[in-house]
Short mmCIF file of C-alpha atoms in Angstrom, two decimals:
data_model
loop_
_atom_site.label_atom_id
_atom_site.label_comp_id
_atom_site.label_asym_id
_atom_site.label_seq_id
_atom_site.Cartn_x
_atom_site.Cartn_y
_atom_site.Cartn_z
CA UNK A 1360 0.03 -0.05 0.00
CA UNK A 1361 1.47 3.36 -0.91
CA UNK A 1362 1.68 6.14 1.84
CA UNK A 1363 0.88 9.60 0.72
CA UNK A 1364 2.89 12.34 2.50
CA UNK A 1365 0.77 14.97 4.24
CA UNK A 1366 1.28 17.98 6.47
CA UNK A 1367 0.52 15.52 9.57
CA UNK A 1368 2.63 12.73 8.11
CA UNK A 1369 2.09 9.66 6.04
CA UNK A 1370 -1.30 8.64 5.20
CA UNK A 1371 -2.18 5.38 3.39
CA UNK A 1372 -3.61 6.07 -0.27
CA UNK A 1373 -6.57 3.97 0.53
CA UNK A 1374 -7.53 6.30 3.34
CA UNK A 1375 -7.47 9.63 1.68
CA UNK A 1376 -11.20 9.39 1.07
CA UNK A 1377 -13.16 12.12 -0.73
CA UNK A 1378 -10.72 14.42 -2.04
CA UNK A 1379 -10.52 17.85 -3.45
CA UNK A 1380 -7.63 17.87 -5.78
CA UNK A 1381 -6.85 21.66 -6.16
CA UNK A 1382 -7.45 24.04 -3.41
CA UNK A 1383 -5.14 26.47 -1.68
CA UNK A 1384 -5.19 27.29 2.19
CA UNK A 1385 -3.28 31.01 1.47
CA UNK A 1386 -2.09 32.64 -1.74
CA UNK A 1387 -0.08 35.26 -0.20
CA UNK A 1388 2.90 37.33 -1.59
CA UNK A 1389 5.10 37.41 1.45
CA UNK A 1390 7.32 40.34 0.21
CA UNK A 1391 4.20 42.23 -0.50
CA UNK A 1392 2.53 41.62 2.74
CA UNK A 1393 5.70 42.84 4.83
CA UNK A 1394 6.14 45.95 2.79
CA UNK A 1395 2.46 47.00 2.18
CA UNK A 1396 0.68 45.27 4.98
CA UNK A 1397 -2.72 46.97 4.37
CA UNK A 1398 -3.05 45.82 0.92
CA UNK A 1399 -5.53 44.62 -0.34
CA UNK A 1400 -6.38 43.63 3.51
CA UNK A 1401 -4.84 43.96 6.70
CA UNK A 1402 -3.19 40.68 7.72
CA UNK A 1403 -3.10 39.32 11.19
CA UNK A 1404 -1.82 35.69 11.44
CA UNK A 1405 -3.96 34.77 14.30
CA UNK A 1406 -7.08 35.89 12.65
CA UNK A 1407 -6.38 34.27 9.17
CA UNK A 1408 -5.39 31.16 10.83
CA UNK A 1409 -8.64 30.94 12.63
CA UNK A 1410 -10.68 31.77 9.82
CA UNK A 1411 -8.86 28.86 7.76
CA UNK A 1412 -9.36 26.59 10.44
CA UNK A 1413 -13.19 27.18 10.58
CA UNK A 1414 -13.45 27.07 6.67
CA UNK A 1415 -11.70 23.82 6.50
CA UNK A 1416 -13.80 22.31 9.33
CA UNK A 1417 -16.91 23.25 7.29
CA UNK A 1418 -15.33 21.64 4.30
CA UNK A 1419 -14.74 18.51 6.46
CA UNK A 1420 -18.07 18.40 7.92
CA UNK A 1421 -19.31 17.76 4.46
CA UNK A 1422 -17.54 14.51 4.24
CA UNK A 1423 -14.33 15.79 2.68
CA UNK A 1424 -11.29 14.09 4.03
CA UNK A 1425 -8.45 15.41 2.01
CA UNK A 1426 -7.64 18.75 0.28
CA UNK A 1427 -4.44 18.80 -2.22
CA UNK A 1428 -2.82 22.26 -2.09
CA UNK A 1429 -0.41 22.98 -5.16
CA UNK A 1430 0.84 26.33 -3.34
CA UNK A 1431 4.39 26.49 -4.44
CA UNK A 1432 7.03 28.90 -5.06
CA UNK A 1433 5.57 31.78 -6.72
CA UNK A 1434 2.27 31.67 -4.65
CA UNK A 1435 3.36 31.96 -1.08
CA UNK A 1436 4.13 28.51 0.28
CA UNK A 1437 4.93 28.68 3.91
CA UNK A 1438 4.50 25.31 5.64
CA UNK A 1439 4.71 26.38 9.34
CA UNK A 1440 1.49 28.35 9.08
CA UNK A 1441 -0.30 25.38 7.36
CA UNK A 1442 0.91 23.21 10.29
CA UNK A 1443 -0.71 25.49 12.75
CA UNK A 1444 -3.79 25.12 10.97
CA UNK A 1445 -3.81 21.66 10.60
CA UNK A 1446 -2.99 20.95 14.39
CA UNK A 1447 -6.53 22.42 14.75
CA UNK A 1448 -8.69 20.55 12.09
CA UNK A 1449 -9.01 16.89 11.21
CA UNK A 1450 -8.31 16.95 7.61
CA UNK A 1451 -5.39 15.79 5.27
CA UNK A 1452 -3.56 18.65 3.72
CA UNK A 1453 -1.34 17.38 0.96
CA UNK A 1454 1.26 19.99 -0.17
CA UNK A 1455 3.40 20.39 -3.19
CA UNK A 1456 6.98 21.43 -4.68
CA UNK A 1457 7.63 23.50 -7.78
CA UNK A 1458 7.49 26.72 -9.23
CA UNK A 1459 4.30 28.90 -10.52
CA UNK A 1460 5.52 31.21 -13.11
CA UNK A 1461 3.57 32.46 -16.50
CA UNK A 1462 7.02 33.90 -18.08
CA UNK A 1463 10.32 33.97 -16.46
CA UNK A 1464 12.00 31.60 -13.79
CA UNK A 1465 12.69 33.45 -10.40
CA UNK A 1466 15.89 35.62 -10.41
CA UNK A 1467 17.63 33.07 -8.38
CA UNK A 1468 17.83 30.63 -11.17
CA UNK A 1469 18.66 33.23 -14.05
CA UNK A 1470 22.24 32.59 -13.94
CA UNK A 1471 22.81 29.38 -12.67
CA UNK A 1472 21.95 26.00 -14.53
CA UNK A 1473 22.90 24.26 -17.76
CA UNK A 1474 24.53 26.37 -20.21
CA UNK A 1475 24.25 29.56 -18.05
CA UNK A 1476 26.94 31.76 -16.45
CA UNK A 1477 27.33 29.25 -13.68
CA UNK A 1478 26.99 26.16 -15.51
CA UNK A 1479 25.71 23.36 -13.22
CA UNK A 1480 23.00 20.67 -13.46
CA UNK A 1481 19.50 22.14 -13.19
CA UNK A 1482 19.25 23.19 -9.57
CA UNK A 1483 15.51 23.14 -9.57
CA UNK A 1484 15.46 19.54 -10.05
CA UNK A 1485 17.73 18.96 -6.86
CA UNK A 1486 15.43 21.50 -4.82
CA UNK A 1487 12.39 19.64 -5.80
CA UNK A 1488 13.81 16.14 -5.08
CA UNK A 1489 14.65 17.40 -1.65
CA UNK A 1490 11.45 18.69 -0.84
CA UNK A 1491 9.85 15.22 -1.55
CA UNK A 1492 12.62 13.12 -0.08
CA UNK A 1493 13.99 15.14 2.74
CA UNK A 1494 11.34 17.57 3.55
CA UNK A 1495 10.47 21.33 2.94
CA UNK A 1496 12.86 23.55 4.68
CA UNK A 1497 13.07 22.60 8.51
CA UNK A 1498 9.51 21.62 8.92
CA UNK A 1499 9.68 17.80 8.41
CA UNK A 1500 6.81 17.97 5.87
CA UNK A 1501 7.33 16.19 2.62
CA UNK A 1502 5.86 17.37 -0.63
CA UNK A 1503 3.59 14.52 -2.15
CA UNK A 1504 3.57 16.10 -5.78
CA UNK A 1505 4.78 18.41 -8.29
CA UNK A 1506 3.35 21.57 -9.69
CA UNK A 1507 4.15 23.96 -12.69
CA UNK A 1508 2.12 26.21 -14.92
CA UNK A 1509 1.54 27.12 -18.64
CA UNK A 1510 -0.47 30.09 -19.21
CA UNK A 1511 -1.69 32.59 -21.94
CA UNK A 1512 1.91 33.47 -22.74
CA UNK A 1513 2.61 29.90 -23.67
CA UNK A 1514 5.69 27.90 -23.72
CA UNK A 1515 8.20 30.66 -22.64
CA UNK A 1516 11.77 29.77 -22.21
CA UNK A 1517 11.07 30.00 -18.41
CA UNK A 1518 7.92 28.09 -18.28
CA UNK A 1519 9.48 25.47 -20.36
CA UNK A 1520 12.55 25.04 -18.07
CA UNK A 1521 10.45 24.83 -14.86
CA UNK A 1522 8.11 22.26 -16.56
CA UNK A 1523 11.09 19.96 -17.63
CA UNK A 1524 12.72 20.31 -14.09
CA UNK A 1525 9.33 19.34 -13.06
CA UNK A 1526 9.32 16.25 -15.37
CA UNK A 1527 12.78 15.21 -14.38
CA UNK A 1528 11.99 15.42 -10.89
CA UNK A 1529 8.99 13.36 -11.42
CA UNK A 1530 10.89 10.63 -13.25
CA UNK A 1531 13.39 10.45 -10.42
CA UNK A 1532 11.06 10.34 -7.54
CA UNK A 1533 7.76 8.87 -8.94
CA UNK A 1534 5.89 11.86 -7.67
CA UNK A 1535 2.60 12.85 -9.59
CA UNK A 1536 2.23 16.37 -11.24
CA UNK A 1537 -0.36 19.02 -11.65
CA UNK A 1538 -0.04 21.70 -14.12
CA UNK A 1539 -1.79 24.96 -14.00
CA UNK A 1540 -3.23 25.55 -17.73
CA UNK A 1541 -5.34 27.77 -19.77
CA UNK A 1542 -7.47 25.43 -21.77
CA UNK A 1543 -8.43 28.11 -24.06
CA UNK A 1544 -5.03 28.24 -25.60
CA UNK A 1545 -4.73 24.47 -25.80
CA UNK A 1546 -1.82 24.45 -23.24
CA UNK A 1547 -2.88 21.28 -21.79
CA UNK A 1548 -1.70 19.41 -24.96
CA UNK A 1549 1.56 21.43 -24.79
CA UNK A 1550 2.13 20.19 -21.30
CA UNK A 1551 1.77 16.84 -22.02
CA UNK A 1552 4.08 16.97 -25.14
CA UNK A 1553 6.80 18.61 -23.04
CA UNK A 1554 6.36 16.26 -20.04
CA UNK A 1555 6.27 13.30 -22.27
CA UNK A 1556 9.71 14.22 -23.88
CA UNK A 1557 11.03 14.06 -20.35
CA UNK A 1558 9.75 10.51 -19.75
CA UNK A 1559 6.69 11.52 -17.34
CA UNK A 1560 4.04 8.90 -17.05
CA UNK A 1561 0.88 10.93 -18.30
CA UNK A 1562 -1.44 8.95 -16.03
CA UNK A 1563 0.31 10.65 -13.14
CA UNK A 1564 -0.43 14.25 -14.46
CA UNK A 1565 -3.57 16.38 -13.61
CA UNK A 1566 -4.10 18.84 -16.35
CA UNK A 1567 -5.51 21.73 -14.02
CA UNK A 1568 -8.30 24.17 -14.99
CA UNK A 1569 -9.46 21.95 -17.76
CA UNK A 1570 -13.02 22.64 -16.11
CA UNK A 1571 -12.70 26.16 -17.67
CA UNK A 1572 -13.57 24.77 -21.09
CA UNK A 1573 -16.64 23.15 -22.82
CA UNK A 1574 -14.60 22.11 -25.82
CA UNK A 1575 -15.10 18.15 -25.52
CA UNK A 1576 -12.83 17.38 -28.28
CA UNK A 1577 -9.85 19.04 -26.57
CA UNK A 1578 -10.93 17.66 -23.17
CA UNK A 1579 -11.26 14.15 -24.58
CA UNK A 1580 -7.85 14.35 -26.29
CA UNK A 1581 -6.17 15.34 -22.97
CA UNK A 1582 -7.98 12.11 -21.40
CA UNK A 1583 -7.31 9.83 -24.11
CA UNK A 1584 -3.55 10.48 -23.68
CA UNK A 1585 -4.00 9.38 -20.02
CA UNK A 1586 -4.01 12.41 -17.84
CA UNK A 1587 -6.45 13.34 -15.48
CA UNK A 1588 -8.80 16.59 -16.28
CA UNK A 1589 -8.89 18.96 -13.42
CA UNK A 1590 -12.41 20.08 -13.28
CA UNK A 1591 -11.08 22.11 -10.31
CA UNK A 1592 -12.58 25.70 -10.73
CA UNK A 1593 -16.04 25.28 -9.47
CA UNK A 1594 -17.29 28.55 -7.91
CA UNK A 1595 -15.31 30.60 -10.42
CA UNK A 1596 -18.61 31.35 -12.46
CA UNK A 1597 -17.11 34.75 -13.92
CA UNK A 1598 -14.83 32.45 -15.99
CA UNK A 1599 -17.35 29.88 -16.92
CA UNK A 1600 -21.05 29.68 -15.49
CA UNK A 1601 -22.10 26.91 -13.08
CA UNK A 1602 -24.49 25.29 -15.41
CA UNK A 1603 -21.76 24.83 -18.23
CA UNK A 1604 -19.22 23.53 -15.73
CA UNK A 1605 -21.84 20.86 -14.58
CA UNK A 1606 -22.95 20.22 -18.12
CA UNK A 1607 -19.35 19.29 -19.32
CA UNK A 1608 -18.78 17.01 -16.45
CA UNK A 1609 -22.05 15.42 -17.17
CA UNK A 1610 -21.30 14.82 -20.81
CA UNK A 1611 -17.85 13.74 -20.16
CA UNK A 1612 -19.15 10.94 -17.66
CA UNK A 1613 -21.91 10.01 -20.27
CA UNK A 1614 -18.94 9.29 -22.79
CA UNK A 1615 -16.91 7.31 -20.04
CA UNK A 1616 -14.48 9.65 -18.76
CA UNK A 1617 -15.53 9.54 -15.10
CA UNK A 1618 -12.22 7.78 -14.36
CA UNK A 1619 -10.20 10.50 -15.95
CA UNK A 1620 -11.73 13.59 -13.97
CA UNK A 1621 -11.06 15.19 -10.60
CA UNK A 1622 -12.97 18.01 -8.69
CA UNK A 1623 -11.98 20.88 -6.77
CA UNK A 1624 -12.54 24.71 -6.45
CA UNK A 1625 -9.18 26.35 -6.79
CA UNK A 1626 -10.49 28.14 -3.70
CA UNK A 1627 -8.36 29.53 -0.82
CA UNK A 1628 -9.25 30.83 2.44
CA UNK A 1629 -7.28 33.94 1.82
CA UNK A 1630 -5.89 35.24 -1.64
CA UNK A 1631 -4.00 38.45 -1.77
CA UNK A 1632 -4.97 38.90 -5.59
CA UNK A 1633 -8.15 40.79 -4.56
CA UNK A 1634 -9.72 42.15 -1.53
CA UNK A 1635 -12.01 39.85 0.89
CA UNK A 1636 -14.76 42.17 0.16
CA UNK A 1637 -14.49 42.12 -3.58
CA UNK A 1638 -13.90 38.30 -3.63
CA UNK A 1639 -17.10 37.69 -1.71
CA UNK A 1640 -19.40 40.16 -3.87
CA UNK A 1641 -18.05 38.73 -7.15
CA UNK A 1642 -17.46 35.04 -6.33
CA UNK A 1643 -19.74 34.15 -3.54
CA UNK A 1644 -19.55 30.31 -4.51
CA UNK A 1645 -15.73 30.18 -4.69
CA UNK A 1646 -15.67 28.46 -1.32
CA UNK A 1647 -14.54 24.81 -0.21
CA UNK A 1648 -18.33 23.77 0.31
CA UNK A 1649 -19.51 24.65 -3.10
CA UNK A 1650 -19.12 21.12 -4.47
CA UNK A 1651 -20.62 19.30 -1.57
CA UNK A 1652 -23.52 21.62 -1.39
CA UNK A 1653 -24.24 22.55 -4.86
CA UNK A 1654 -22.42 20.70 -7.42
CA UNK A 1655 -22.67 17.14 -6.39
CA UNK A 1656 -26.64 17.51 -6.16
CA UNK A 1657 -26.80 19.25 -9.65
CA UNK A 1658 -24.68 16.11 -10.87
CA UNK A 1659 -27.00 13.70 -9.49
CA UNK A 1660 -30.05 15.52 -11.01
CA UNK A 1661 -28.53 15.12 -14.38
CA UNK A 1662 -28.08 11.32 -13.93
CA UNK A 1663 -24.67 11.03 -12.62
CA UNK A 1664 -24.49 8.06 -10.00
CA UNK A 1665 -22.98 8.04 -6.58
CA UNK A 1666 -20.63 5.41 -8.05
CA UNK A 1667 -19.34 7.89 -10.55
CA UNK A 1668 -19.03 10.72 -8.15
CA UNK A 1669 -17.13 8.38 -5.74
CA UNK A 1670 -14.86 7.59 -8.86
CA UNK A 1671 -14.07 11.44 -9.35
CA UNK A 1672 -13.90 12.25 -5.65
CA UNK A 1673 -12.19 9.49 -4.17
CA UNK A 1674 -10.96 6.60 -6.39
CA UNK A 1675 -9.16 8.91 -9.00
CA UNK A 1676 -7.23 10.91 -6.20
CA UNK A 1677 -6.05 7.38 -4.74
CA UNK A 1678 -4.87 6.15 -8.04
CA UNK A 1679 -2.90 9.36 -8.79
CA UNK A 1680 -0.94 9.12 -5.69
CA UNK A 1681 -0.57 5.45 -5.56
CA UNK A 1682 2.88 3.98 -6.72
#
């Protein structure tokens, strides 16, 4: 049996239970927070931690046993804060390693790496592998999966470098991968191509944010290549309305793809990309409980069975993390 590393330690894959496969606890620019502490909202560690505990307890009360948090460098990963939260709420939080960028690599990697001023093996691979095998910083928490991104700018040199480093770390460790993509540019297919060139097992890849698209040909092509479709932005109705998101999942289930989809919101207890007031007004459903309270009943009303829902919520995450 495979053990999956979580913030609280290893969890048997068989015990992950119902899993939301793409949620953030905090998305927070630490440099911004320290220099502009009131923008966009005043930060108070104790207040935000208490709020996160309450929101995660609400999530767990709906029968969700695990959340998978792809907050990596570029999104504000800080594990000690997550540990404080997880001490107070009975839910598995699985964390990632990797780098989130739409364009360039962080400046720390501009001059160091293969063929650069300081010509060394790719340092990102070493750092990602260390997070997986030894743990993140001095927290004792090990990353269980890898994260990279490709957005509207496409496969820039920086994006490609990170993606290939993620692929190489996967080959070395076996850790699965989640990719932030923009389905409207076909970038999920680009990510599959690059990762496959690095020897990645595409059945261990979630093509994230696939649920932003209703292009069934595109989605089926990704699934047919073996990867999971991340139907993982429920509640972000400004990007695609609720009915379209639900309808796409229903049609993919009808076509036999329940075993190729995972569900989530891509929500956060706090994200400093917008004010809390603005977020609540514009995105009232972008919360951890939306799938449990609204999406699953809508799927059932449209003929999706409990067995198919369990496949998407429990079986597929277990397979994704299993050796």
